Short mmCIF file of C-alpha atoms in Angstrom, two decimals:
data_model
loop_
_atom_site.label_atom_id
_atom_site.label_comp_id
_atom_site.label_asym_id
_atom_site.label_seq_id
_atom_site.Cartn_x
_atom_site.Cartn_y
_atom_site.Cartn_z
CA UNK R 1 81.24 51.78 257.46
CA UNK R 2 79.85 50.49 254.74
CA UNK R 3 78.07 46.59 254.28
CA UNK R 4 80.24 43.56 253.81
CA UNK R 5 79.31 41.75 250.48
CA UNK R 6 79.06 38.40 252.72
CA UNK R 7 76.48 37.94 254.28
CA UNK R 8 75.65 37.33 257.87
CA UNK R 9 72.97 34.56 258.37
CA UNK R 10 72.23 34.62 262.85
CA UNK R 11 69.86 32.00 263.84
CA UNK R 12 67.44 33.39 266.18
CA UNK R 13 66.33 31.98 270.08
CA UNK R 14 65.35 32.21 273.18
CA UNK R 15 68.47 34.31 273.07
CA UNK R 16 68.13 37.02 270.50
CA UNK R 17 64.02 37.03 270.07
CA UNK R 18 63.89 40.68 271.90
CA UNK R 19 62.91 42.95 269.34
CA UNK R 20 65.36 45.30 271.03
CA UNK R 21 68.03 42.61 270.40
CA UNK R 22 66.91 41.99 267.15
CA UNK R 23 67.12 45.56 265.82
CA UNK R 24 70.59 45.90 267.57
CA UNK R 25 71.77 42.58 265.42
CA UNK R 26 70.25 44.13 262.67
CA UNK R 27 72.40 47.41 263.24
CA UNK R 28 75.43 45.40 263.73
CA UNK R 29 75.84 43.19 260.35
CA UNK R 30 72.63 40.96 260.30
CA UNK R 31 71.45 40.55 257.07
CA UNK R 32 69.68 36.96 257.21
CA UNK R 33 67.86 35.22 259.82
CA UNK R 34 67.61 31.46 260.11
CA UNK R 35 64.88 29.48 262.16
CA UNK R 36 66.06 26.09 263.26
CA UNK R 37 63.01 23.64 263.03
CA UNK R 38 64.33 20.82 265.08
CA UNK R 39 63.22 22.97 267.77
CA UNK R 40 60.51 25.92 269.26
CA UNK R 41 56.89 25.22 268.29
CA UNK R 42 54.60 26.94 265.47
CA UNK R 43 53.81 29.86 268.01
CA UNK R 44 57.21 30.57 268.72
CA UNK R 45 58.53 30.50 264.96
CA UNK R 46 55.23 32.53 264.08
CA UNK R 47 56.54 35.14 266.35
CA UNK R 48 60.13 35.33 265.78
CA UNK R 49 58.93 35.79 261.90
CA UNK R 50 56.47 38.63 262.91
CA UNK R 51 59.79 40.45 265.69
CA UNK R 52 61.91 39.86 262.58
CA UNK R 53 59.43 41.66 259.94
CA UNK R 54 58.76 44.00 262.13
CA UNK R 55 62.38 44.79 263.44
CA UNK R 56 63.37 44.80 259.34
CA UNK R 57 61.04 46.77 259.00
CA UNK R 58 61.81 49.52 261.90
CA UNK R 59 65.61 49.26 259.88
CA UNK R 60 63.96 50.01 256.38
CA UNK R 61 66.23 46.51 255.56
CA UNK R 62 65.18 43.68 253.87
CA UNK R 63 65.74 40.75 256.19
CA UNK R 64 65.65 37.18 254.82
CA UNK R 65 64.32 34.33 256.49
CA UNK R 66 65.16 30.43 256.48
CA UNK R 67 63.42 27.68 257.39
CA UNK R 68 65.71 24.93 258.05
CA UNK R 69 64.03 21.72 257.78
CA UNK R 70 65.30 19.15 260.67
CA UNK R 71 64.90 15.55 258.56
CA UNK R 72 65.66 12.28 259.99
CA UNK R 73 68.15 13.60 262.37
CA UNK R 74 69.35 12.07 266.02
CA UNK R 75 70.92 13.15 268.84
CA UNK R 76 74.29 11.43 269.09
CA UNK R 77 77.12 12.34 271.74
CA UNK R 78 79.07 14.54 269.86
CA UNK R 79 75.65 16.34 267.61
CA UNK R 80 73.58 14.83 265.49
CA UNK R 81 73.45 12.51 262.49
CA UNK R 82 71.16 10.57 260.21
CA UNK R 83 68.68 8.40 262.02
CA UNK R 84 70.28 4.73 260.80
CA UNK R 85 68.37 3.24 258.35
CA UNK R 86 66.35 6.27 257.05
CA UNK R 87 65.01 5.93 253.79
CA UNK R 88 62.94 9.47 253.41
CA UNK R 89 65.15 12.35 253.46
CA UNK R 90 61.63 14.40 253.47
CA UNK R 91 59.84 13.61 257.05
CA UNK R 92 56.54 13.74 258.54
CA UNK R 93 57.51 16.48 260.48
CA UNK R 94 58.90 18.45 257.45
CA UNK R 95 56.37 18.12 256.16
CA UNK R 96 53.96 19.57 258.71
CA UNK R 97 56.76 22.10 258.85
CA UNK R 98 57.03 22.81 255.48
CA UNK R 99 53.37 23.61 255.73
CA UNK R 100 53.86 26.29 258.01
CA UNK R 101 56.75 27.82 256.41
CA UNK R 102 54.40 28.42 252.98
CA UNK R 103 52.04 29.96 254.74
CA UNK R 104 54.00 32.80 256.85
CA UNK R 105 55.91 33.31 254.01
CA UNK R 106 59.69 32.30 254.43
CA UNK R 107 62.38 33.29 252.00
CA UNK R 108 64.29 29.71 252.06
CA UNK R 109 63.66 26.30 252.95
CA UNK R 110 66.58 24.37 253.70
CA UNK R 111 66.54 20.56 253.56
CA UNK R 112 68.45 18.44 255.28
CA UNK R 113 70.90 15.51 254.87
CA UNK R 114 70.56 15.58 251.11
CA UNK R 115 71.48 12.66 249.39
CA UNK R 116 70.54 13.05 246.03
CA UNK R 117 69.02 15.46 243.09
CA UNK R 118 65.58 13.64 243.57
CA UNK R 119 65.38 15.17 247.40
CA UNK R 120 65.32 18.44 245.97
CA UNK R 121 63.72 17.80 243.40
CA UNK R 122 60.86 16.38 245.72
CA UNK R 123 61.06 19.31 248.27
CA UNK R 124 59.89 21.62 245.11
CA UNK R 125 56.81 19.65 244.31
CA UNK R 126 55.91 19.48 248.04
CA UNK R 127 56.66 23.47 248.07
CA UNK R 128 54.51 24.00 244.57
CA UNK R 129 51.51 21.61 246.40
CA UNK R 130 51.14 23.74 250.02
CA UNK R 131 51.53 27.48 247.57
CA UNK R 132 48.64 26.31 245.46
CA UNK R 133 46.75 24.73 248.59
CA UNK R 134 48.06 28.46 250.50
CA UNK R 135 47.79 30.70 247.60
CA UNK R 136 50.84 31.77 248.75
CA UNK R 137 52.91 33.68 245.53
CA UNK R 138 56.12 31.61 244.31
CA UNK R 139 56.59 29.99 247.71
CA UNK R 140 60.30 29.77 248.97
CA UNK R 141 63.58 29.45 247.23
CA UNK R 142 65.45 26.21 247.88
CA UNK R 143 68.59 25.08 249.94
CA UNK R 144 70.12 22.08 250.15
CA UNK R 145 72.43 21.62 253.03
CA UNK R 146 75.33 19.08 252.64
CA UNK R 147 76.49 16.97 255.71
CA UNK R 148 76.78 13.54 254.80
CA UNK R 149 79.17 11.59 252.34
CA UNK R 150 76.50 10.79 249.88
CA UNK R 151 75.96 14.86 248.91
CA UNK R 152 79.12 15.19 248.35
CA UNK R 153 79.57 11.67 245.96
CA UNK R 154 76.38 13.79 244.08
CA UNK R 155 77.77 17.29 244.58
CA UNK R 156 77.06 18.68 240.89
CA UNK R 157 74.22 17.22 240.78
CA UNK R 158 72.14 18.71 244.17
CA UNK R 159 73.86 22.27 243.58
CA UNK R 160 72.48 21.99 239.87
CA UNK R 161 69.38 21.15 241.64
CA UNK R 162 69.36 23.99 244.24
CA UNK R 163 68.59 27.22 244.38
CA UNK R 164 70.94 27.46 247.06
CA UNK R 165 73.38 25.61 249.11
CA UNK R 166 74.26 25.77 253.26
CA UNK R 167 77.76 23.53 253.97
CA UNK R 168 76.76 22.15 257.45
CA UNK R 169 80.27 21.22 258.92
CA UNK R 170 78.67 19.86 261.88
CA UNK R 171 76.96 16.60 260.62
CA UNK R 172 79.73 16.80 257.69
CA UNK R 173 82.76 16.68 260.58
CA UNK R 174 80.62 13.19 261.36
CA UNK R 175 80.32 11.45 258.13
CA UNK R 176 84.04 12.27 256.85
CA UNK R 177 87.20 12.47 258.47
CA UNK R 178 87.55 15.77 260.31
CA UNK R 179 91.08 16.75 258.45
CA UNK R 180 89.14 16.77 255.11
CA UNK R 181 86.90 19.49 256.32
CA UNK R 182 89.10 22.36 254.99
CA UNK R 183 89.07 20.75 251.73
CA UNK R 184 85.73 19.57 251.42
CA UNK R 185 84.45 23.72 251.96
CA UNK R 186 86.82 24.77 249.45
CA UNK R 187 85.89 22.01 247.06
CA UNK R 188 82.34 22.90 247.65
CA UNK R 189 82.56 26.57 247.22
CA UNK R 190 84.20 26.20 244.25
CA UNK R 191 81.49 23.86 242.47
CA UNK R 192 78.86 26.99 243.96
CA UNK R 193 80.68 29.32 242.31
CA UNK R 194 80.82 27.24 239.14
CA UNK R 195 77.18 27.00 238.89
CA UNK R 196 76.46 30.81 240.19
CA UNK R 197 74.43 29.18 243.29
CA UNK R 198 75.31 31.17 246.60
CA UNK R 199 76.72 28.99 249.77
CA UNK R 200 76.46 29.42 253.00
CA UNK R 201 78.89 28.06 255.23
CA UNK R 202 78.04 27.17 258.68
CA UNK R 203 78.58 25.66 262.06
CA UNK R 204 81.24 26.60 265.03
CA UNK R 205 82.45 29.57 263.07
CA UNK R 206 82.71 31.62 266.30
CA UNK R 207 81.48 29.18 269.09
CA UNK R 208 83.27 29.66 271.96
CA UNK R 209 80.98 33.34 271.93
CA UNK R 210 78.76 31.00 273.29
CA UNK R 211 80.26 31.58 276.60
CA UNK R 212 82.85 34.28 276.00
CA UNK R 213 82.32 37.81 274.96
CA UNK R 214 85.27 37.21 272.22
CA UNK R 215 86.09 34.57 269.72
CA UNK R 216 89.39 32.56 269.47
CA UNK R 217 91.95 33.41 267.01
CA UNK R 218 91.75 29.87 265.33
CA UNK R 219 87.61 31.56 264.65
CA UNK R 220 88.52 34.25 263.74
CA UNK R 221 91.03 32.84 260.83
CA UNK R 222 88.22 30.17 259.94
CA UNK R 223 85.45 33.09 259.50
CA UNK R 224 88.37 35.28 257.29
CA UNK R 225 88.88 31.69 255.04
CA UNK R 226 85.35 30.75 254.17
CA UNK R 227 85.32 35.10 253.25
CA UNK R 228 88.05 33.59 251.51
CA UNK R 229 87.23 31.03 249.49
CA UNK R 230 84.17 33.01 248.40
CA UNK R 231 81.63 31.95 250.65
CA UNK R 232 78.32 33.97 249.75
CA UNK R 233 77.11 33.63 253.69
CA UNK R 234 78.94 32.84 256.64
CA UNK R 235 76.71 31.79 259.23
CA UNK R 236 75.95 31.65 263.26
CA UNK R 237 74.28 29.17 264.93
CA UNK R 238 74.00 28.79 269.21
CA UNK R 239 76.17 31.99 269.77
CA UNK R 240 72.86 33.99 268.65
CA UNK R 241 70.54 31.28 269.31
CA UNK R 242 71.27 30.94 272.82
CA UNK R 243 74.60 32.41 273.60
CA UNK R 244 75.57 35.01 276.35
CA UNK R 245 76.64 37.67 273.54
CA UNK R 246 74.70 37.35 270.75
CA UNK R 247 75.10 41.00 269.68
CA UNK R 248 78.52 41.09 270.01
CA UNK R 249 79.10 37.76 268.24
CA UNK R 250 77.09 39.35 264.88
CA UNK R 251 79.74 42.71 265.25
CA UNK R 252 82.75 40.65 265.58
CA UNK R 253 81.98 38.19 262.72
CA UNK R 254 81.40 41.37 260.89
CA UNK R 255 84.53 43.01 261.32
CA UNK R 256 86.10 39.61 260.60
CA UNK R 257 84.26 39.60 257.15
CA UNK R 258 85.15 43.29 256.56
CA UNK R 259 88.80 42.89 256.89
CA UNK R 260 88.39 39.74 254.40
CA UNK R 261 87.24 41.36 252.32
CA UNK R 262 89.54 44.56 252.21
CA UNK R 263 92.30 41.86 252.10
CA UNK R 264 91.02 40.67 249.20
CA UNK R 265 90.71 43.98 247.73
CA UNK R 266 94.13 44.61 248.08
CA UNK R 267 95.39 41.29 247.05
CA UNK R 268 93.73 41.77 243.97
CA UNK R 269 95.13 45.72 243.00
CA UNK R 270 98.47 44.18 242.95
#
């Protein structure tokens, strides 16, 4: 069968950081993997990066890898959110992350809770400083990751701004009222596509795979939309990160994307 056009980002944990489970999600539809920075230390990230070369490598696939950035986030009941009162998107820690990143090499660096142009704007002249301190090539490409009202009041502006762009519908389900959520996606997509900028959409898309070795049918439809809409990326966070199935979760979001995408075919011979 051949690859889906979308793309399949898995974030990788304590439950997929096997290298045999890594070349089996590789076999079954991974094509990018994400490391989440609001948690593991530098010793754990330095070897997921190396299992993940190494396991691209042992495919003869090119594998991309993201650094997501955890910014001024806290734990709430329901997730996370903004720590009140922040005024640096860009934190200590980022930076120290950011640091690290540059110098294994990462594909992306993803910033959280963007609020403005300037944030990415800033992330590129801290990536330009640690490349010339590293002498580390180009350095990563940029995303910005929208999840708070005041990305999308500056929505042209950050995607213009971006190399990239992740919709995280966690924090985003937070800041807005959850019924928008649809809406807000599509609108987003749409401004992606205007400015040829690829999106990623993310968060719950099959996350009762957490637990269960299928997804519901309301995931499975929500997976098949974002295909949809014209998502460039459709990603997975906890079911591969620390689910029970993490394998089968990356095969079943990729016959999801499949049969989007031969929908869409056919839609569009008519």
């Amino acid at each position: 069968m051949p690859a889906s056009r979308t793309q399949i980002v898995s974030t990788i944990g304590p439950a997929s950081k096997d290298p045999a489970v890594l070349d089996a999600l590789i076999s079954h539809g991974m094509d990018v993997a994400r490391l989440n920075f609001s948690h593991g230390t530098y010793e754990e990230h330095a070897q997921y990066i190396a299992d993940i070369r190494a396991a691209a490598k042992r495919a003869d696939k090119h594998v991309p890898i993201i650094q997501d950035l955890s910014g001024p986030r806290v734990k709430t009941e329901t997730g996370h959110t903004i720590a009140a009162g922040a005024t640096q998107v860009i934190t200590e820690k980022d930076l120290r992350d950011l640091e690290f990143g540059v110098a294994q090499g990462v594909d992306y660096v993803v910033l959280s809770y963007v609020g403005a142009a300037s944030d990415m704007e800033e992330l590129r002249e801290h990536i330009a400083s640690f490349v010339a301190k590293e002498g580390a090539g180009t350095g990563p490409r940029t995303m910005a990751k929208i999840e708070r009202q005041e990305a999308l009041d500056n929505i042209h502006d950050i995607v213009a701004a971006s190399d990239s762009v992740m919709l995280g519908r966690g924090d985003l389900g937070q800041a807005i009222p959850m019924e928008r959520l649809p809406f807000v996606e599509a609108h987003v997509v749409r401004i992606c596509k205007e400015f040829k900028k690829p999106v990623i959409v993310a968060t719950e898309m099959l996350k009762s795979m957490v637990e269960n070795p299928t997804p519901t049918r309301a995931e499975v439809t929500d997976v098949a939309y974002a295909v949809i809409l014209g998502a460039d990326a459709v990603m997975l966070s906890e079911e591969t990160a620390i689910g029970k199935h993490p394998v089968e979760t990356v095969s079943f979001m990729e016959r999801i994307v499949t049969e989007a995408e031969r929908y869409e075919r056919e839609v569009n011979q008519l």
